[in-house]
Tab-separated table of C-alpha atoms in Angstrom:
chain	number	residue	atom	x	y	z
A	181	MET	CA	35.699	-175.803	99.761
A	182	SER	CA	35.807	-176.485	103.513
A	183	ALA	CA	32.864	-175.462	105.685
A	184	PRO	CA	33.029	-171.865	106.971
A	185	ILE	CA	33.895	-171.650	110.670
A	186	ILE	CA	33.003	-168.291	112.203
A	187	ALA	CA	33.996	-167.073	115.654
A	188	ILE	CA	31.296	-164.987	117.338
A	189	ASP	CA	32.067	-162.402	120.008
A	190	ALA	CA	28.925	-163.309	121.942
A	191	MET	CA	29.318	-160.634	124.636
A	192	GLY	CA	29.426	-157.514	122.449
A	193	GLY	CA	26.802	-155.012	121.376
A	194	ASP	CA	23.974	-153.265	123.165
A	195	PHE	CA	21.980	-156.464	123.741
A	196	GLY	CA	24.789	-158.955	124.413
A	197	PRO	CA	24.456	-162.743	124.406
A	198	HIS	CA	20.680	-162.771	124.944
A	199	CYS	CA	20.352	-161.435	121.381
A	200	ILE	CA	23.532	-162.746	119.775
A	201	VAL	CA	23.235	-166.390	120.816
A	202	PRO	CA	19.700	-166.974	119.445
A	203	ALA	CA	20.605	-165.097	116.261
A	204	SER	CA	23.748	-167.189	115.806
A	205	LEU	CA	21.884	-170.443	116.393
A	206	SER	CA	19.289	-169.373	113.832
A	207	CYS	CA	22.123	-168.977	111.308
A	208	LEU	CA	23.147	-172.572	112.007
A	209	VAL	CA	19.626	-173.725	111.188
A	210	GLU	CA	19.525	-171.681	107.961
A	211	ASN	CA	22.998	-172.725	106.726
A	212	SER	CA	23.692	-176.450	107.024
A	213	SER	CA	27.394	-176.008	106.152
A	214	LEU	CA	28.083	-173.311	108.745
A	215	HIS	CA	30.099	-173.952	111.927
A	216	LEU	CA	30.174	-171.465	114.788
A	217	VAL	CA	32.454	-170.802	117.745
A	218	LEU	CA	30.646	-168.834	120.458
A	219	VAL	CA	33.150	-166.892	122.557
A	220	GLY	CA	32.239	-165.456	125.947
A	221	GLN	CA	31.300	-166.425	129.486
A	222	ALA	CA	30.911	-170.169	129.010
A	223	SER	CA	28.367	-170.854	131.744
A	224	LEU	CA	25.998	-168.178	130.439
A	225	LEU	CA	26.424	-169.249	126.815
A	226	GLU	CA	25.733	-172.886	127.708
A	227	GLN	CA	22.495	-171.861	129.441
A	228	LEU	CA	21.345	-169.863	126.423
A	229	VAL	CA	22.228	-172.638	123.968
A	230	ALA	CA	20.324	-175.156	126.125
A	231	GLN	CA	17.162	-173.156	125.468
A	232	HIS	CA	17.380	-174.229	121.796
A	233	PRO	CA	17.550	-178.042	121.931
A	234	GLY	CA	16.888	-178.511	118.205
A	235	VAL	CA	20.212	-176.972	117.121
A	236	ASP	CA	22.888	-179.249	115.652
A	237	GLN	CA	25.446	-179.214	118.479
A	238	SER	CA	28.069	-180.909	116.292
A	239	ARG	CA	28.520	-177.613	114.419
A	240	LEU	CA	28.787	-175.505	117.540
A	241	LYS	CA	31.630	-174.894	119.976
A	242	ILE	CA	31.809	-172.677	123.059
A	243	VAL	CA	35.113	-171.064	124.059
A	244	ASP	CA	35.351	-169.441	127.481
A	245	ALA	CA	36.378	-165.780	127.682
A	246	PRO	CA	35.430	-164.292	131.054
A	247	GLU	CA	36.172	-160.623	130.287
A	248	THR	CA	34.011	-158.174	128.350
A	249	ILE	CA	34.994	-154.929	126.612
A	250	GLY	CA	32.468	-152.175	127.275
A	251	MET	CA	31.031	-150.090	124.460
A	252	ASP	CA	32.509	-146.944	126.018
A	253	GLU	CA	35.993	-148.275	126.797
A	254	ARG	CA	39.041	-146.717	125.155
A	255	PRO	CA	40.861	-148.923	122.615
A	256	ALA	CA	44.116	-148.639	124.591
A	257	GLN	CA	42.401	-150.130	127.627
A	258	ALA	CA	41.100	-153.031	125.549
A	259	LEU	CA	44.578	-153.661	124.137
A	260	ARG	CA	46.407	-153.741	127.451
A	261	GLY	CA	43.908	-154.412	130.195
A	262	LYS	CA	41.775	-157.376	129.132
A	263	PRO	CA	43.794	-160.304	127.755
A	264	ARG	CA	40.831	-162.694	128.090
A	265	SER	CA	38.092	-160.562	126.596
A	266	SER	CA	35.576	-162.218	124.291
A	267	MET	CA	36.593	-159.896	121.450
A	268	ARG	CA	40.286	-160.699	121.731
A	269	VAL	CA	39.750	-164.448	122.075
A	270	ALA	CA	37.411	-164.473	119.054
A	271	LEU	CA	40.071	-162.717	116.951
A	272	GLU	CA	42.698	-165.151	118.198
A	273	GLN	CA	40.539	-168.001	116.885
A	274	VAL	CA	41.022	-166.518	113.413
A	275	ARG	CA	44.742	-165.893	113.924
A	276	ASP	CA	45.302	-169.473	115.067
A	277	GLY	CA	43.374	-170.990	112.148
A	278	LYS	CA	40.535	-172.287	114.331
A	279	ALA	CA	38.040	-170.027	112.559
A	280	LYS	CA	37.888	-168.360	109.156
A	281	ALA	CA	36.204	-165.151	110.319
A	282	CYS	CA	35.205	-163.161	113.387
A	283	VAL	CA	31.928	-161.281	113.920
A	284	SER	CA	31.520	-158.747	116.710
A	285	ALA	CA	28.913	-156.144	117.627
A	286	GLY	CA	31.259	-154.642	120.210
A	287	ASN	CA	33.232	-151.427	120.536
A	288	THR	CA	34.413	-150.407	117.033
A	289	GLY	CA	37.607	-148.692	118.172
A	290	ALA	CA	38.608	-151.662	120.312
A	291	LEU	CA	37.807	-154.103	117.508
A	292	MET	CA	39.953	-152.121	115.076
A	293	ALA	CA	42.872	-151.877	117.497
A	294	LEU	CA	42.765	-155.554	118.484
A	295	ALA	CA	42.321	-156.744	114.899
A	296	ARG	CA	45.357	-154.760	113.756
A	297	GLN	CA	47.434	-156.105	116.640
A	298	ILE	CA	46.345	-159.729	116.372
A	299	LEU	CA	45.754	-160.268	112.642
A	300	LYS	CA	48.028	-157.541	111.164
A	301	THR	CA	47.357	-155.640	107.967
A	302	LEU	CA	48.133	-156.817	104.463
A	303	PRO	CA	51.357	-155.524	102.847
A	304	GLY	CA	50.852	-152.015	101.472
A	305	ILE	CA	47.864	-151.209	103.700
A	306	ASP	CA	48.329	-148.668	106.484
A	307	ARG	CA	44.954	-149.148	108.175
A	308	PRO	CA	41.914	-151.320	107.504
A	309	ALA	CA	38.690	-149.754	106.280
A	310	MET	CA	35.111	-150.695	107.082
A	311	VAL	CA	32.931	-151.347	104.030
A	312	THR	CA	29.296	-152.215	103.478
A	313	ALA	CA	26.800	-152.189	100.617
A	314	LEU	CA	24.133	-149.489	100.459
A	315	PRO	CA	20.926	-149.792	98.397
A	316	THR	CA	20.664	-147.528	95.340
A	317	GLN	CA	18.379	-147.164	92.328
A	318	GLY	CA	20.657	-149.663	90.611
A	319	ASN	CA	22.981	-152.235	92.104
A	320	PRO	CA	24.124	-151.825	95.729
A	321	CYS	CA	27.075	-149.476	96.161
A	322	LEU	CA	30.095	-150.279	98.330
A	323	LEU	CA	30.854	-147.416	100.723
A	324	LEU	CA	34.094	-147.102	102.692
A	325	ASP	CA	35.294	-146.067	105.231
A	326	LEU	CA	32.366	-146.270	107.653
A	327	GLY	CA	34.061	-145.075	110.821
A	328	ALA	CA	37.271	-146.948	111.485
A	329	ASN	CA	39.407	-143.964	110.384
A	330	VAL	CA	37.814	-140.607	111.060
A	331	ASP	CA	40.419	-138.418	109.327
A	332	CYS	CA	42.365	-139.797	106.377
A	333	PRO	CA	45.228	-138.492	104.245
A	334	ALA	CA	45.061	-138.832	100.467
A	335	ASP	CA	47.231	-141.936	100.318
A	336	GLN	CA	44.894	-143.726	102.687
A	337	LEU	CA	41.838	-142.773	100.640
A	338	TYR	CA	43.628	-144.200	97.600
A	339	GLN	CA	44.195	-147.469	99.475
A	340	PHE	CA	40.507	-147.564	100.383
A	341	ALA	CA	39.616	-147.166	96.711
A	342	VAL	CA	41.893	-150.042	95.747
A	343	MET	CA	40.385	-152.307	98.391
A	344	GLY	CA	36.876	-151.283	97.329
A	345	VAL	CA	37.662	-152.172	93.722
A	346	VAL	CA	38.878	-155.647	94.681
A	347	ALA	CA	35.837	-156.192	96.928
A	348	ALA	CA	33.502	-155.142	94.107
A	349	GLU	CA	35.300	-157.420	91.650
A	350	SER	CA	34.872	-160.313	94.078
A	351	LEU	CA	31.110	-159.728	93.789
A	352	GLY	CA	31.323	-160.138	90.020
A	353	LEU	CA	31.552	-156.488	88.936
A	354	ALA	CA	33.933	-155.874	86.040
A	355	GLN	CA	35.661	-152.491	86.007
A	356	PRO	CA	33.681	-151.126	88.979
A	357	ARG	CA	33.076	-147.374	88.845
A	358	VAL	CA	34.935	-145.542	91.628
A	359	ALA	CA	34.096	-142.095	92.988
A	360	LEU	CA	35.149	-139.870	95.878
A	361	LEU	CA	32.335	-138.543	98.072
A	362	ASN	CA	32.521	-134.752	98.086
A	363	VAL	CA	30.498	-131.567	98.622
A	364	GLY	CA	30.361	-130.988	94.855
A	365	THR	CA	31.463	-132.555	91.585
A	366	GLU	CA	33.707	-129.660	90.521
A	367	GLU	CA	37.463	-130.220	90.808
A	368	ILE	CA	37.950	-127.066	92.888
A	369	LYS	CA	35.682	-128.286	95.701
A	370	GLY	CA	36.527	-130.382	98.732
A	371	THR	CA	39.237	-130.724	101.336
A	372	GLN	CA	42.898	-130.888	100.428
A	373	GLN	CA	42.968	-134.617	101.224
A	374	VAL	CA	40.088	-135.344	98.861
A	375	LYS	CA	41.637	-133.253	96.074
A	376	GLN	CA	44.959	-135.054	96.458
A	377	ALA	CA	43.226	-138.441	96.483
A	378	ALA	CA	41.549	-137.459	93.212
A	379	VAL	CA	44.983	-136.845	91.669
A	380	LEU	CA	46.175	-140.276	92.812
A	381	LEU	CA	43.131	-142.013	91.345
A	382	GLN	CA	43.402	-140.106	88.069
A	383	GLN	CA	46.971	-141.406	87.732
A	384	ALA	CA	45.967	-145.053	88.362
A	385	PRO	CA	45.462	-146.562	84.877
A	386	ASP	CA	43.607	-149.692	86.011
A	387	ILE	CA	41.060	-147.984	88.269
A	388	ASN	CA	37.818	-146.853	86.621
A	389	TYR	CA	37.756	-143.508	88.437
A	390	ARG	CA	34.702	-141.337	87.679
A	391	GLY	CA	35.531	-138.246	89.761
A	392	PHE	CA	33.666	-136.672	92.650
A	393	ILE	CA	30.163	-137.727	93.640
A	394	GLU	CA	27.600	-136.133	95.933
A	395	GLY	CA	25.300	-138.022	98.276
A	396	ASP	CA	22.338	-137.940	95.903
A	397	GLY	CA	24.487	-139.374	93.119
A	398	LEU	CA	25.399	-142.304	95.357
A	399	TYR	CA	21.732	-143.228	95.753
A	400	ARG	CA	21.100	-142.825	92.032
A	401	GLY	CA	23.637	-145.585	91.486
A	402	GLU	CA	26.236	-143.459	89.689
A	403	ALA	CA	29.162	-145.411	91.196
A	404	ASP	CA	29.878	-148.947	92.393
A	405	VAL	CA	32.515	-147.918	94.961
A	406	VAL	CA	32.328	-144.650	96.892
A	407	VAL	CA	35.273	-143.589	99.049
A	408	CYS	CA	35.358	-141.161	101.968
A	409	ASP	CA	36.911	-140.812	105.398
A	410	GLY	CA	35.300	-142.581	108.356
A	411	PHE	CA	33.723	-139.451	109.819
A	412	VAL	CA	31.767	-138.706	106.660
A	413	GLY	CA	30.991	-142.365	105.994
A	414	ASN	CA	29.626	-143.010	109.473
A	415	VAL	CA	27.389	-139.929	109.353
A	416	LEU	CA	26.083	-140.945	105.911
A	417	LEU	CA	25.416	-144.527	107.027
A	418	LYS	CA	23.543	-143.565	110.201
A	419	SER	CA	21.573	-140.887	108.346
A	420	SER	CA	20.608	-143.424	105.676
A	421	GLU	CA	19.376	-145.870	108.305
A	422	GLY	CA	17.289	-143.185	109.983
A	423	LEU	CA	15.850	-141.942	106.678
A	424	ALA	CA	14.854	-145.451	105.585
A	425	GLY	CA	13.044	-146.068	108.849
A	426	MET	CA	11.255	-142.714	108.662
A	427	LEU	CA	10.071	-143.268	105.074
A	428	VAL	CA	8.588	-146.662	105.846
A	429	ALA	CA	6.887	-145.328	108.990
A	430	LYS	CA	5.475	-142.311	107.088
A	431	VAL	CA	4.035	-144.486	104.311
A	432	GLU	CA	2.453	-146.884	106.806
A	433	ALA	CA	0.966	-143.965	108.768
A	434	LEU	CA	-0.584	-142.501	105.603
A	435	PHE	CA	-2.427	-145.752	104.930
A	436	ARG	CA	-3.895	-145.744	108.440
A	437	ARG	CA	-5.403	-142.240	108.326
A	438	SER	CA	-8.856	-143.120	107.002
A	439	LEU	CA	-11.014	-146.035	105.944
A	440	GLY	CA	-10.328	-145.333	102.285
A	441	ALA	CA	-6.596	-145.124	102.929
A	442	ARG	CA	-6.719	-148.442	104.811
A	443	ILE	CA	-8.493	-150.089	101.890
A	444	VAL	CA	-5.876	-148.766	99.459
A	445	GLY	CA	-3.170	-149.825	101.923
A	446	ALA	CA	-4.544	-153.359	102.062
A	447	MET	CA	-4.385	-153.544	98.267
A	448	ALA	CA	-0.832	-152.183	98.325
A	449	LEU	CA	0.272	-154.454	101.183
A	450	PRO	CA	2.537	-156.719	99.044
A	451	LEU	CA	4.323	-153.653	97.647
A	452	LEU	CA	4.652	-152.127	101.117
A	453	ARG	CA	6.194	-155.312	102.465
A	454	ARG	CA	8.634	-155.374	99.572
A	455	LEU	CA	9.573	-151.726	100.141
A	456	ARG	CA	10.074	-152.329	103.852
A	457	ALA	CA	12.303	-155.320	103.111
A	458	GLU	CA	14.383	-153.417	100.563
A	459	LEU	CA	14.894	-150.413	102.854
A	460	ASN	CA	15.306	-152.356	106.092
A	461	PRO	CA	18.757	-151.402	107.469
A	462	ALA	CA	19.032	-154.811	109.166
A	463	GLN	CA	19.580	-156.614	105.873
A	464	TYR	CA	22.591	-154.389	105.119
A	465	ASN	CA	24.095	-154.763	108.604
A	466	GLY	CA	27.643	-156.064	108.754
A	467	ALA	CA	30.669	-154.029	107.729
A	468	SER	CA	33.763	-155.929	106.637
A	469	PHE	CA	37.196	-154.745	107.774
A	470	LEU	CA	39.180	-154.693	104.531
A	471	GLY	CA	42.971	-154.813	104.632
A	472	LEU	CA	43.515	-157.343	107.423
A	473	GLN	CA	45.164	-160.742	107.148
A	474	GLY	CA	41.882	-162.309	108.165
A	475	ILE	CA	38.146	-161.679	107.974
A	476	VAL	CA	36.491	-159.445	110.570
A	477	VAL	CA	32.901	-158.232	110.315
A	478	LYS	CA	31.521	-155.497	112.554
A	479	SER	CA	27.827	-155.654	113.381
A	480	HIS	CA	26.069	-152.462	114.445
A	481	GLY	CA	26.085	-152.291	118.229
A	482	GLY	CA	22.342	-151.674	118.296
A	483	ALA	CA	21.445	-154.404	115.797
A	484	GLY	CA	18.728	-156.862	116.750
A	485	ALA	CA	18.627	-160.536	115.877
A	486	ASP	CA	17.894	-160.007	112.159
A	487	GLY	CA	20.711	-157.481	111.854
A	488	PHE	CA	23.225	-159.729	113.582
A	489	LYS	CA	22.232	-162.637	111.342
A	490	ALA	CA	22.967	-160.416	108.337
A	491	ALA	CA	26.470	-159.752	109.737
A	492	VAL	CA	27.090	-163.498	110.110
A	493	ARG	CA	25.927	-164.044	106.539
A	494	ARG	CA	28.303	-161.272	105.416
A	495	ALA	CA	31.200	-163.060	107.139
A	496	ALA	CA	30.261	-166.362	105.472
A	497	GLU	CA	30.222	-164.649	102.064
A	498	ASP	CA	33.638	-163.099	102.712
A	499	VAL	CA	34.953	-166.561	103.581
A	500	GLU	CA	33.407	-168.001	100.418
A	501	HIS	CA	35.054	-165.292	98.290
A	502	ASP	CA	38.367	-165.520	100.194
A	503	LEU	CA	38.386	-161.739	100.396
A	504	PRO	CA	41.769	-161.342	102.181
A	505	GLY	CA	43.366	-163.713	99.671
A	506	GLN	CA	41.966	-161.792	96.730
A	507	LEU	CA	43.145	-158.518	98.254
A	508	ALA	CA	46.629	-159.889	98.879
A	509	ARG	CA	46.931	-161.092	95.296
A	510	ARG	CA	45.731	-157.817	93.769
A	511	LEU	CA	47.315	-155.237	96.053
A	512	GLY	CA	50.753	-155.700	94.550
A	513	HIS	CA	49.332	-154.704	91.170
A	514	TYR	CA	47.701	-151.523	92.460
A	515	LEU	CA	50.142	-150.568	95.221
A	516	GLY	CA	53.435	-151.725	93.728
A	517	GLY	CA	56.415	-149.787	92.448
A	518	SER	CA	54.328	-147.758	89.990
A	519	ARG	CA	52.089	-146.487	92.755
A	520	PRO	CA	51.021	-142.874	92.002
A	521	SER	CA	51.932	-140.064	94.349
A	522	VAL	CA	51.302	-136.390	94.888
A	523	ALA	CA	53.664	-133.782	96.229
A	524	GLY	CA	53.356	-133.202	99.950
A	525	ASP	CA	51.017	-136.145	100.502
A	526	ASP	CA	50.733	-136.931	104.229
A	527	VAL	CA	50.564	-140.678	104.890
A	528	THR	CA	50.178	-140.467	108.633
A	529	ALA	CA	47.142	-142.510	109.745
A	530	ALA	CA	44.459	-141.096	111.993
A	531	ASP	CA	43.948	-142.763	115.345
A	532	GLY	CA	40.342	-141.884	116.057
A	533	ALA	CA	37.385	-144.235	115.681
A	534	PRO	CA	33.841	-144.190	116.984
A	535	SER	CA	33.041	-146.472	119.886
A	536	ASN	CA	30.176	-148.403	118.335
């Protein structure tokens, strides 16, 4: 397999190139087969790269893109007003075959809009969905959508489930368990969209649909793929990140309260470090946009160097698994002529998306 070439939107996120460039160069050091294309203001990127003389320059390219899309800009403005933005140029590297994937920590709504315009969606997919893996008591669970589509009709939720199944299968899971995130497990509960999506999934013979799941069931590992609209998914993701950080901080504070607690804490230090590593949101950073004719990974806008490195690793894994190719080959099976339907199902896509 050819070496993965990843285009990096070096100007995005809360910390910009001063965080993204060192993190990207660190990925080059860790992965000897990786090639990177840094996209942004060339003079600034060259200065930052020069501060790391030990990096293999033969696996690094800088592409000039003088414009930057702000985290608070509207997607329409990004589409029409900035033809030379770092985000657009990075996506064009993928479209033109110069890179296999794009990673950006920039404005989510702009990234979604530009990716749809430049890379297009796969046949049968109305809108891409953002997916990431969350830690559970068992294997990590794939959750989608994470914020790209804040209000979804039933047909769209069904598409998300299909894409989640294929993504889970690409990770080696056979017959992944699929569930819809809901306010209860009873059939009478939930919004009309969620109830209709349940009907669609019940009618799909090749999807291992397990019904509704609540948030606590997700963390118990009761499903491999959990589907929801982007509003719910984004709230759950951010809440999970905050909870993980609070738990680690609380445990560390308890072991600092007294001499005896510090002694016990010193004995438990290896376990504490392991817990911190397992709950650290940075290692789960990087949400893949499923449903595009190309690989796009969104890093959290507030991610530090470790988080951004995790997003680059996610993109490299998607390239290794040829995720768009696998989706394209399987979508016809799930979304073909025998596609289930429900009466009155609204297939109109929502236009809203959070800005970061």
